[in-house]
Short mmCIF file of N, CA and C and ligand atoms in Angstrom, two decimals:
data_model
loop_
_atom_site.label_atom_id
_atom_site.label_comp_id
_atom_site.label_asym_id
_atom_site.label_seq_id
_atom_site.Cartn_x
_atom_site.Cartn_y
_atom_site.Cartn_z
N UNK A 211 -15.62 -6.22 -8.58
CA UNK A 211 -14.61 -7.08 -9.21
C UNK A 211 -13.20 -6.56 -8.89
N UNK A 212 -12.30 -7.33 -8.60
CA UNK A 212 -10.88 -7.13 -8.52
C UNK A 212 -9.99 -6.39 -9.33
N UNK A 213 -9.13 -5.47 -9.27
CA UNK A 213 -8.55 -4.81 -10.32
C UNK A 213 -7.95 -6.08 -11.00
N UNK A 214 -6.92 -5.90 -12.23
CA UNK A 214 -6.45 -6.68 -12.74
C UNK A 214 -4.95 -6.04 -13.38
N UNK A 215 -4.50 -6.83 -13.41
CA UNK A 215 -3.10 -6.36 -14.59
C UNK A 215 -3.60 -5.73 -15.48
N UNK A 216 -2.97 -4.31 -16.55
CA UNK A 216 -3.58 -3.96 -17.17
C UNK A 216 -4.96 -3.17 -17.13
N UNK A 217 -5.28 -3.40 -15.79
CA UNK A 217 -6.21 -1.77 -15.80
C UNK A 217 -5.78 -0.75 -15.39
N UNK A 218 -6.70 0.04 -15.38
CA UNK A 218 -6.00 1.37 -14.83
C UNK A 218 -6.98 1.72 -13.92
N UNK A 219 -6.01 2.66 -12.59
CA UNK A 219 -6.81 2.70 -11.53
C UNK A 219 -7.32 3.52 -11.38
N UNK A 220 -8.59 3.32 -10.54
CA UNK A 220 -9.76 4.32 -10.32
C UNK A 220 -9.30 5.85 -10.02
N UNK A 221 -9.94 6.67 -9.99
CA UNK A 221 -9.28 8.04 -9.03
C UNK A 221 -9.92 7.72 -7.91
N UNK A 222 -8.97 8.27 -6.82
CA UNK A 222 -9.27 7.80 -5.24
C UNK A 222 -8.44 9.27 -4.57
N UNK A 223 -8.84 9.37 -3.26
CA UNK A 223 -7.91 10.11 -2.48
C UNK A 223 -7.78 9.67 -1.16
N UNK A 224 -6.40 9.78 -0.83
CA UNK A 224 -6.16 9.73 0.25
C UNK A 224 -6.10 10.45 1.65
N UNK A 225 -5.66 10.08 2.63
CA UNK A 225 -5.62 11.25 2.93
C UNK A 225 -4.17 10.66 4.61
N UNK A 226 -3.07 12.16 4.36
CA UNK A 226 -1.85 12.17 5.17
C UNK A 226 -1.87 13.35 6.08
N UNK A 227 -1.32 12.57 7.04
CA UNK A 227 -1.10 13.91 7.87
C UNK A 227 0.25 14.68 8.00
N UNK A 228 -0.28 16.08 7.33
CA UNK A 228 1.25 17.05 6.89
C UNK A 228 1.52 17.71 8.60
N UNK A 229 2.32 18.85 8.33
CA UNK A 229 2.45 19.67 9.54
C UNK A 229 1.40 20.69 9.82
N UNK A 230 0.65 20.35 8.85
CA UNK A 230 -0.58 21.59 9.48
C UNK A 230 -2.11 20.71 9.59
N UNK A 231 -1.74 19.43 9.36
CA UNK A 231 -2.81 18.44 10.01
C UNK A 231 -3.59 17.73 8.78
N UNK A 232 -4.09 16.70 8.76
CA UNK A 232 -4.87 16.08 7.57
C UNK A 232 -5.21 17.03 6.32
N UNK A 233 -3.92 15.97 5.23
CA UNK A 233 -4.39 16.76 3.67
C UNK A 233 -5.02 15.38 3.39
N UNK A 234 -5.54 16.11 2.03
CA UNK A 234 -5.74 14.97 0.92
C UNK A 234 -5.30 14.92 -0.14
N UNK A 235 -5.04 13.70 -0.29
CA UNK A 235 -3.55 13.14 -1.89
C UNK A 235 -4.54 12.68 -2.98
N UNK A 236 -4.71 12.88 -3.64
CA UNK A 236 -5.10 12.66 -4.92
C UNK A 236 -4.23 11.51 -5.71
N UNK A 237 -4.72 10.60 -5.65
CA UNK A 237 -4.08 9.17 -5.96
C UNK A 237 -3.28 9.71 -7.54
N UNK A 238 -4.20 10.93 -8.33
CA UNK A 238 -3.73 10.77 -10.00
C UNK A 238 -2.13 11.95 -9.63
N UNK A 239 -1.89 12.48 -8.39
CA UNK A 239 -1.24 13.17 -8.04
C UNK A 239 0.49 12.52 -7.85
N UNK A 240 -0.02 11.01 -7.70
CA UNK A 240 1.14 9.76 -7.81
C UNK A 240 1.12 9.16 -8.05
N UNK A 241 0.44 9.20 -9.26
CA UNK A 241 0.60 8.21 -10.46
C UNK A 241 1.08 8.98 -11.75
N UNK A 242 0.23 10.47 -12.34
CA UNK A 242 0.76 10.55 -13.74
C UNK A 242 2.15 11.35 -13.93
N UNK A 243 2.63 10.38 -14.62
CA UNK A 243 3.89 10.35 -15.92
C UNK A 243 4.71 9.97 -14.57
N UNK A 244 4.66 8.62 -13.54
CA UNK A 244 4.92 8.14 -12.51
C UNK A 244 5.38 6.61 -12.59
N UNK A 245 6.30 5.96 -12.68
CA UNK A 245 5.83 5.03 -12.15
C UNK A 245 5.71 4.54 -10.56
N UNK A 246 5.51 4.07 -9.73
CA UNK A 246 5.16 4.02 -8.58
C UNK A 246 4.77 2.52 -8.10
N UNK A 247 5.01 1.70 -6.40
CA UNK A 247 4.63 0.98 -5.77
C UNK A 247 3.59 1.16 -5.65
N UNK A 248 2.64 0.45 -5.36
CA UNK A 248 1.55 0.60 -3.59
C UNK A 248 1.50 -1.07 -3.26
N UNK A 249 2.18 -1.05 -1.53
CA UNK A 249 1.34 -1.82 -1.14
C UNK A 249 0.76 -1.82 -0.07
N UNK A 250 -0.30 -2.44 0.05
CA UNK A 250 -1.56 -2.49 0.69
C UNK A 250 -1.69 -3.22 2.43
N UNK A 251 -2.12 -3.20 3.24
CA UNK A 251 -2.05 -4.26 4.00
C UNK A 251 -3.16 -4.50 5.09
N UNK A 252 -3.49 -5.16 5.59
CA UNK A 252 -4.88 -4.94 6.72
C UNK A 252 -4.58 -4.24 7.62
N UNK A 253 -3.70 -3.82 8.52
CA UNK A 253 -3.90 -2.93 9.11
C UNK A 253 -2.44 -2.41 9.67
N UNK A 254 -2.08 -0.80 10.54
CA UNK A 254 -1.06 -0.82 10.84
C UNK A 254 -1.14 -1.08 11.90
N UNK A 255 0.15 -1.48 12.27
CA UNK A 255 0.72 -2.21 13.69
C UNK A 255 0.56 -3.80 14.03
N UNK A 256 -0.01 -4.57 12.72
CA UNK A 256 -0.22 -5.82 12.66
C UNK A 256 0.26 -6.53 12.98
N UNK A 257 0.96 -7.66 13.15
CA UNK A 257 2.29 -8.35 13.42
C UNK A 257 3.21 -8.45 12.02
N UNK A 258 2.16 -8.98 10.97
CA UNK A 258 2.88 -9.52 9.78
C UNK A 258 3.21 -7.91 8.80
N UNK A 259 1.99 -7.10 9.12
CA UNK A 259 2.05 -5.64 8.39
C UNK A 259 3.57 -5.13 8.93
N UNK A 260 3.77 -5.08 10.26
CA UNK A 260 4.69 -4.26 10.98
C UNK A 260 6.00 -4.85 11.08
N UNK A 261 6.29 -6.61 10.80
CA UNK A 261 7.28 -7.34 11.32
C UNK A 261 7.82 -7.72 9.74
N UNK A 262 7.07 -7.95 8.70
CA UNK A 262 6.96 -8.82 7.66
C UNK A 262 7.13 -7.37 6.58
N UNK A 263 6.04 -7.18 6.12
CA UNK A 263 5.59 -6.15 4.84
C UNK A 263 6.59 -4.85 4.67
N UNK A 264 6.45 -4.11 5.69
CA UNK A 264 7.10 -2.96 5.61
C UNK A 264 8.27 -3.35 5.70
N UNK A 265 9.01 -3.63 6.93
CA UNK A 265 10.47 -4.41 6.00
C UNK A 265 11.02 -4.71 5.09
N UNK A 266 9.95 -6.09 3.96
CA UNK A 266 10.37 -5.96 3.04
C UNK A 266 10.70 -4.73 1.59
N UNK A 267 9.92 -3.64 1.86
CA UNK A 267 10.07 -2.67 1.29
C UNK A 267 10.99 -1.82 1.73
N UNK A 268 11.38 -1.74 2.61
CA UNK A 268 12.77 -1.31 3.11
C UNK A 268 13.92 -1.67 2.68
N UNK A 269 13.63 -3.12 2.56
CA UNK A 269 15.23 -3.62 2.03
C UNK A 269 15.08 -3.79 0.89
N UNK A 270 14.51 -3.83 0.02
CA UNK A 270 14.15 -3.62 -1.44
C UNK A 270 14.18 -2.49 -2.20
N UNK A 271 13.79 -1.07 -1.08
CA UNK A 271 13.62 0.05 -1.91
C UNK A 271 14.62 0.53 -3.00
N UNK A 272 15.77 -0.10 -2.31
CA UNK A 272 16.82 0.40 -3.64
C UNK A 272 16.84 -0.07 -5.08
N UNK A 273 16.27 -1.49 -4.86
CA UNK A 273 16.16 -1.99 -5.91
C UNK A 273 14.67 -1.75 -7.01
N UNK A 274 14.15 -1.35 -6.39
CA UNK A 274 13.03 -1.16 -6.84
C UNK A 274 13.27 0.54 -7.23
N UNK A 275 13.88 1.22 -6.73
CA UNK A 275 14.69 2.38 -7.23
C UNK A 275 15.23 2.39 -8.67
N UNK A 276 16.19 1.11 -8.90
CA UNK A 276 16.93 0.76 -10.09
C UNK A 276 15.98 0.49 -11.08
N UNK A 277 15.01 -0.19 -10.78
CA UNK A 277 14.36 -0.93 -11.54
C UNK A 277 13.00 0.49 -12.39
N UNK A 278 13.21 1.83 -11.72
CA UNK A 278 12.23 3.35 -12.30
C UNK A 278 11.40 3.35 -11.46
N UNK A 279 11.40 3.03 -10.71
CA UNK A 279 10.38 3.49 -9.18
C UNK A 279 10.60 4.56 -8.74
N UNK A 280 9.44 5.51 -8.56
CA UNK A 280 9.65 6.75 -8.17
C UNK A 280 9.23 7.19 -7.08
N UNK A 281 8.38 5.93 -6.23
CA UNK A 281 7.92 5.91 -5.16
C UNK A 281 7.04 4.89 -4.47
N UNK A 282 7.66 4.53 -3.21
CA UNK A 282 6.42 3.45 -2.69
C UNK A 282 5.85 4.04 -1.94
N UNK A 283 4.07 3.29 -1.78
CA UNK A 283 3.29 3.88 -1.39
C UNK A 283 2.54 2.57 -0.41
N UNK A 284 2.47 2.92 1.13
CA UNK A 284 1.73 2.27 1.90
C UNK A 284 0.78 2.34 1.96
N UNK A 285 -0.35 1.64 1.67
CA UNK A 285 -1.60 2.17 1.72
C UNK A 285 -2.57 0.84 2.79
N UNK A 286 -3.32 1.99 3.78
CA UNK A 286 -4.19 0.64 5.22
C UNK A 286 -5.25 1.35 5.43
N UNK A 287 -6.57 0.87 5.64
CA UNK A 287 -7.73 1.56 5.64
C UNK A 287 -7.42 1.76 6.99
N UNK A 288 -7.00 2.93 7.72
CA UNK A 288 -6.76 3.93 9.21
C UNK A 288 -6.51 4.75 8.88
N UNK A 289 -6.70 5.62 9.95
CA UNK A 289 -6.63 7.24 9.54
C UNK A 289 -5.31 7.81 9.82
N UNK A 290 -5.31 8.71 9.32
CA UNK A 290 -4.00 9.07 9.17
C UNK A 290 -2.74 9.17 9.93
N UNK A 291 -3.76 9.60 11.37
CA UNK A 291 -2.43 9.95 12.28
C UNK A 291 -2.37 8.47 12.86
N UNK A 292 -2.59 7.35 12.54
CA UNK A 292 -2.09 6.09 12.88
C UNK A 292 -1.39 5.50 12.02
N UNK A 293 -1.32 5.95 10.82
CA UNK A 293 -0.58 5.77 9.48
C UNK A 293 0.60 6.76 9.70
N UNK A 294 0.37 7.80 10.17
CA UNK A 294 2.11 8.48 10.84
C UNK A 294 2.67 8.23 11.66
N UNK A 295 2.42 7.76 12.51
CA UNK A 295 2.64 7.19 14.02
C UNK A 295 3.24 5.81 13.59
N UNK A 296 2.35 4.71 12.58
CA UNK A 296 3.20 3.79 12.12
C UNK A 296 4.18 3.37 11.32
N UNK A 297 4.21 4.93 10.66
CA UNK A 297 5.30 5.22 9.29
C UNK A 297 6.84 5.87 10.16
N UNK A 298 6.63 5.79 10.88
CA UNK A 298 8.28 6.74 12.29
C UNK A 298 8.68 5.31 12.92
N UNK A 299 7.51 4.68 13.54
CA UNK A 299 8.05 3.62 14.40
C UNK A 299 8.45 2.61 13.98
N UNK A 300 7.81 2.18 12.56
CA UNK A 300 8.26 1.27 11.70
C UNK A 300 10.06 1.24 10.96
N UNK A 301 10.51 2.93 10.84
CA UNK A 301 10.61 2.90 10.26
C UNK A 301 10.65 3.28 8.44
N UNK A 302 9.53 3.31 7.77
CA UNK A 302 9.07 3.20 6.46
C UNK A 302 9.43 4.75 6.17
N UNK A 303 8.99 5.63 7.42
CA UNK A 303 9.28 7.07 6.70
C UNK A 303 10.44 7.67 6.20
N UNK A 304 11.38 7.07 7.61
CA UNK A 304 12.52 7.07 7.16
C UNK A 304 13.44 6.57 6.10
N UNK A 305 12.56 5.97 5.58
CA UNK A 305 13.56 5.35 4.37
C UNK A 305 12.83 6.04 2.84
N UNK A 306 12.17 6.88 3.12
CA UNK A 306 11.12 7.04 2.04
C UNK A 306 9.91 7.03 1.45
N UNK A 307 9.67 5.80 2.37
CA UNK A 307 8.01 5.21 1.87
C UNK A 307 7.27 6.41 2.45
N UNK A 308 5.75 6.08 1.34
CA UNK A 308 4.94 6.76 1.93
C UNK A 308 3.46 6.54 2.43
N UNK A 309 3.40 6.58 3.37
CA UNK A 309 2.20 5.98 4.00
C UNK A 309 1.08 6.99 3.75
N UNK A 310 -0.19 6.33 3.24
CA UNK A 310 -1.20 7.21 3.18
C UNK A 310 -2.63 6.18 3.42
N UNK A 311 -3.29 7.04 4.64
CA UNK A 311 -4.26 6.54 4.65
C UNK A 311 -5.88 6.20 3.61
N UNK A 312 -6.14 5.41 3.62
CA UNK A 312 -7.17 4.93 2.72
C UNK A 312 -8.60 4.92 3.92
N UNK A 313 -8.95 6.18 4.17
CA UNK A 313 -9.17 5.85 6.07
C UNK A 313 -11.07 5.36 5.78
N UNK A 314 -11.91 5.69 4.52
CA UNK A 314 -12.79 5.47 4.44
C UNK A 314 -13.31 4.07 3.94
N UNK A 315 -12.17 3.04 3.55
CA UNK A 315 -11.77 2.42 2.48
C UNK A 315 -12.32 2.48 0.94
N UNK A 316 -12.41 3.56 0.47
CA UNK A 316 -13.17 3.73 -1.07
C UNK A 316 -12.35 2.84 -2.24
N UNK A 317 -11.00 3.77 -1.70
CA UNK A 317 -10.10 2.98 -2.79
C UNK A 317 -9.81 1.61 -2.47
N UNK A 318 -9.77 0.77 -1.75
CA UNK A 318 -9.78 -0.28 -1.08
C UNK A 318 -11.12 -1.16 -1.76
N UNK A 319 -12.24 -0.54 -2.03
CA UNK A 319 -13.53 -0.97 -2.23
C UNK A 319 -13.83 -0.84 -3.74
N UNK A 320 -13.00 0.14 -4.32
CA UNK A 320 -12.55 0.79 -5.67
C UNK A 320 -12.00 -0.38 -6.55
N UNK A 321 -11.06 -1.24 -5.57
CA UNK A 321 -10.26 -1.76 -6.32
C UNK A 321 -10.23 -3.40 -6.19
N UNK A 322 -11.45 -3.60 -5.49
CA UNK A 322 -12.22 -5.19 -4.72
C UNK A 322 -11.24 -5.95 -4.08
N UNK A 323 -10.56 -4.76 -3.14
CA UNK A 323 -9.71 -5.81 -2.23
C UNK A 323 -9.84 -5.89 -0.98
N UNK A 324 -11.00 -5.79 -0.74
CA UNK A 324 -12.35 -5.47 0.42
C UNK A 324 -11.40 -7.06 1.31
N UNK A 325 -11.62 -6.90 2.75
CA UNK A 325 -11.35 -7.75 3.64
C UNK A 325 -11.45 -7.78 4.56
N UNK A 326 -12.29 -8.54 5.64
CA UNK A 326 -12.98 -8.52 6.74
C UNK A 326 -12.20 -9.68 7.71
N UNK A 327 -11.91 -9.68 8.92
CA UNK A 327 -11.57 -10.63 9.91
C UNK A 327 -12.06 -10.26 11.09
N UNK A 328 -13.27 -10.89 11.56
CA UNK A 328 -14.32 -10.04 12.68
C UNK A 328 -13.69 -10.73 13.66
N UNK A 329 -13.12 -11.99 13.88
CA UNK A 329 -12.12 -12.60 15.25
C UNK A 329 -10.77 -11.64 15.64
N UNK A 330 -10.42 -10.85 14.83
CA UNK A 330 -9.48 -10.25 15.38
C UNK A 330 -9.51 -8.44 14.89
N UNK A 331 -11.29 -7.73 15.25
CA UNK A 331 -11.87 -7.06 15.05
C UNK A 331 -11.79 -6.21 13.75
N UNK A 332 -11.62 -6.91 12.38
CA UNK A 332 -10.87 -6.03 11.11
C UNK A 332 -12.35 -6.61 10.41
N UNK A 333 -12.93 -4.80 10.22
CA UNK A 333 -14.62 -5.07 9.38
C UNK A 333 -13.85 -4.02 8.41
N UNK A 334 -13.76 -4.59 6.81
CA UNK A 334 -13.92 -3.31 5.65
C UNK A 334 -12.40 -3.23 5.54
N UNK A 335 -11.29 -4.20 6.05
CA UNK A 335 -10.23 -4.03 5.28
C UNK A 335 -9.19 -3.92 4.47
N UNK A 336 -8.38 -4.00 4.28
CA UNK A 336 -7.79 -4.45 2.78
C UNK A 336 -7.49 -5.76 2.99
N UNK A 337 -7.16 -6.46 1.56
CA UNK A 337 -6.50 -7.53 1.38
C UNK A 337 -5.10 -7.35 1.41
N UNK A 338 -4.50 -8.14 1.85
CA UNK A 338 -2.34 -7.94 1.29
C UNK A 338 -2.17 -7.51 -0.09
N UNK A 339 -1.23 -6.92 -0.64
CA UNK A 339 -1.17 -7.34 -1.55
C UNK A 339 0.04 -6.00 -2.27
N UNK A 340 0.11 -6.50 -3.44
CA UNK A 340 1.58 -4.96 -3.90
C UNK A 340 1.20 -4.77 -5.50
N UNK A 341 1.28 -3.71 -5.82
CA UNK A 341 1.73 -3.85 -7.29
C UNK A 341 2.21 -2.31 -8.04
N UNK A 342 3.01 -2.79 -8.82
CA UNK A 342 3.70 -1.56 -9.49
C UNK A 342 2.48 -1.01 -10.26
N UNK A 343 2.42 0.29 -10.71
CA UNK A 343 1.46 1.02 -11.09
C UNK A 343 2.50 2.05 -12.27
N UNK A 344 2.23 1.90 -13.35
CA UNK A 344 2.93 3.01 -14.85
C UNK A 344 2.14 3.69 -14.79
N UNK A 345 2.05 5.25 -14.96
CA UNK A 345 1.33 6.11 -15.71
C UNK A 345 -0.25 5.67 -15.15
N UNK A 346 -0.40 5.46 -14.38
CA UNK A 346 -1.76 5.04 -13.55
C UNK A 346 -1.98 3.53 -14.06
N UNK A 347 -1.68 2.91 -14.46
CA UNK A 347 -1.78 1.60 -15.48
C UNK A 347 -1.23 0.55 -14.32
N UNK A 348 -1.72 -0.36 -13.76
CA UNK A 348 -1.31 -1.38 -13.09
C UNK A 348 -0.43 -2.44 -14.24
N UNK A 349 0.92 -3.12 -13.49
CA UNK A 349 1.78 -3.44 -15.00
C UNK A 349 1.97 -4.81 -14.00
N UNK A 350 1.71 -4.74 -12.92
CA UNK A 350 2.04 -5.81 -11.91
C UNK A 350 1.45 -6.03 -10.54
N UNK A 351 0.75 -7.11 -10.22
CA UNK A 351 -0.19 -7.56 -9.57
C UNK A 351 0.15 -8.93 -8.62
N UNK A 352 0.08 -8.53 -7.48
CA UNK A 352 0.53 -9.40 -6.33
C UNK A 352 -0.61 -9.86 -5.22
N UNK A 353 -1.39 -10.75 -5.28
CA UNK A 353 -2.18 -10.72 -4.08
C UNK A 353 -1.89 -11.87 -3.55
N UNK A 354 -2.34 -11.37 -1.92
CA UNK A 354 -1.85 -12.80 -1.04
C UNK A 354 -3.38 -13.66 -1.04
N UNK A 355 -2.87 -15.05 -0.89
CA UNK A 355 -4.03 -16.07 -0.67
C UNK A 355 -4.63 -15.67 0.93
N UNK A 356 -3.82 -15.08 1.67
CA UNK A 356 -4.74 -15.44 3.09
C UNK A 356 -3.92 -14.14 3.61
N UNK A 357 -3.58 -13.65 4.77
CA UNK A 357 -3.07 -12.48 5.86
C UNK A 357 -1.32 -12.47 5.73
N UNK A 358 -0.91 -14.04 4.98
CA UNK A 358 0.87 -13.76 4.88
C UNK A 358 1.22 -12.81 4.02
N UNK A 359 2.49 -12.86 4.38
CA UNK A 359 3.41 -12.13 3.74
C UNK A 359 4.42 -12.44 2.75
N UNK A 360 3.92 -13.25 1.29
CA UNK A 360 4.87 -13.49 0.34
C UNK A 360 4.92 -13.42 -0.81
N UNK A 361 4.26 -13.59 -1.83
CA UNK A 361 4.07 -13.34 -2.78
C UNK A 361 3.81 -11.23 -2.93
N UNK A 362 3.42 -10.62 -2.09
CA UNK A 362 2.99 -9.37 -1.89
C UNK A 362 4.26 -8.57 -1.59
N UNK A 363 5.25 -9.38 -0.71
CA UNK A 363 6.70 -8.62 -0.05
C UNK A 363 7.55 -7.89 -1.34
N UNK A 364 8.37 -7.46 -0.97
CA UNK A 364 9.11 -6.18 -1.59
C UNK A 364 9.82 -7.23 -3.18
N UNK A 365 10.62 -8.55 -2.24
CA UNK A 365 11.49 -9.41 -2.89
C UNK A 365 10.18 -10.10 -4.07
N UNK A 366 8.79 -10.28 -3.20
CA UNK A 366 7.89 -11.38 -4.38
C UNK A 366 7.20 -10.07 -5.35
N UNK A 367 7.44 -9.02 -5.17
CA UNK A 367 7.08 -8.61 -6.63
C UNK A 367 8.25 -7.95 -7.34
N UNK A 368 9.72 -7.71 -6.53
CA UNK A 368 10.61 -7.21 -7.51
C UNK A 368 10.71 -8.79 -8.72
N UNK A 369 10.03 -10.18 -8.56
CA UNK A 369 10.26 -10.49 -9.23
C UNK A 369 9.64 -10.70 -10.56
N UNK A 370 8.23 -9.78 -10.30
CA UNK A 370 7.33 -9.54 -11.41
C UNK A 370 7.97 -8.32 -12.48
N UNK A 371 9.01 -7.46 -11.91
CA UNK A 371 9.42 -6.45 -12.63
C UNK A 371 10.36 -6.60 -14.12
C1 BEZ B 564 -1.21 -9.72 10.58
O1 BEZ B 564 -0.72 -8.83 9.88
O2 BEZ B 564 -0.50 -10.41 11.28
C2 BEZ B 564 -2.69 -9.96 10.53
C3 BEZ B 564 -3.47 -9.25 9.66
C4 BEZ B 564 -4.83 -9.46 9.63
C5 BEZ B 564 -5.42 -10.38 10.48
C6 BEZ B 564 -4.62 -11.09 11.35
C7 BEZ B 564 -3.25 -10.88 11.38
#
């Protein structure tokens, strides 16, 4: 079943690549006494992930700054060093965000936003989607109907805040 507004999220880990090579993040590690982004996306280097999504969190981050955000969080079922590689070229690192891979998809599967597109080879990946997270507590919930980018973007959930 789908997370929902008002739950609270599973424990999951991630996992980033530091300077001494693949750690693992402990999802409760950015979340408690946090509030925090994540959003989600099918994959990096997508068109809409890479042209659309991350952008909008770029030009938003400030505001979402104002608003007690203490951090956004990219999250794409790939492994890590394609999640660093797409967090420089994008962009996203530089501005802050933080990309962390979901590379097994547990948390992805954790949180029933399971998504498959076998025509354009994506088995087990996420759905779009964003939401602010309190104190591990989901307070705001964004999912896309299909692979766009709107309701999920930086601007369609600063307006859930
Ligand atoms: C995209 O981000 O453009 C995309 C994502 C999943 C499937 C197809 C396209």
């Amino acid at each position: 079943m789908a997370i929902e507004t008002g739950d609270t999220l599973p424990e999951a880990n991630f996992t980033m690549l530091g300077d001494s090579g693949p750690t693992s993040v402990p999802l409760a590690d950015k979340t408690k006494g946090r509030k925090i982004v994540i959003f989600a996306v099918p994959g990096a280097f997508t068109p809409t992930c890479h042209s659309a999504h991350v952008p909008s969190f770029i030009r938003t981050k400030d505001q979402f700054a104002a608003n007690g955000v203490d951090e956004i969080i990219c999250v794409s079922v790939n492994d890590p060093f394609i999640m660093k590689t797409w967090g420089e070229a994008s962009g996203a690192t530089e501005a802050g965000i933080t990309m962390l891979a979901d590379a097994d998809s547990s948390f992805t599967k954790a949180v029933g936003m399971e998504f498959s597109a076998p025509p354009v080879g994506f088995f087990n990946r996420s759905k779009r989607y964003a939401m602010v997270v309190d104190d591990g507590k989901v307070t705001a919930l964004n999912v896309e109907p299909d692979t766009g980018c709107s309701v999920s973007a930086g601007e369609g959930l600063l307006e859930e805040m």
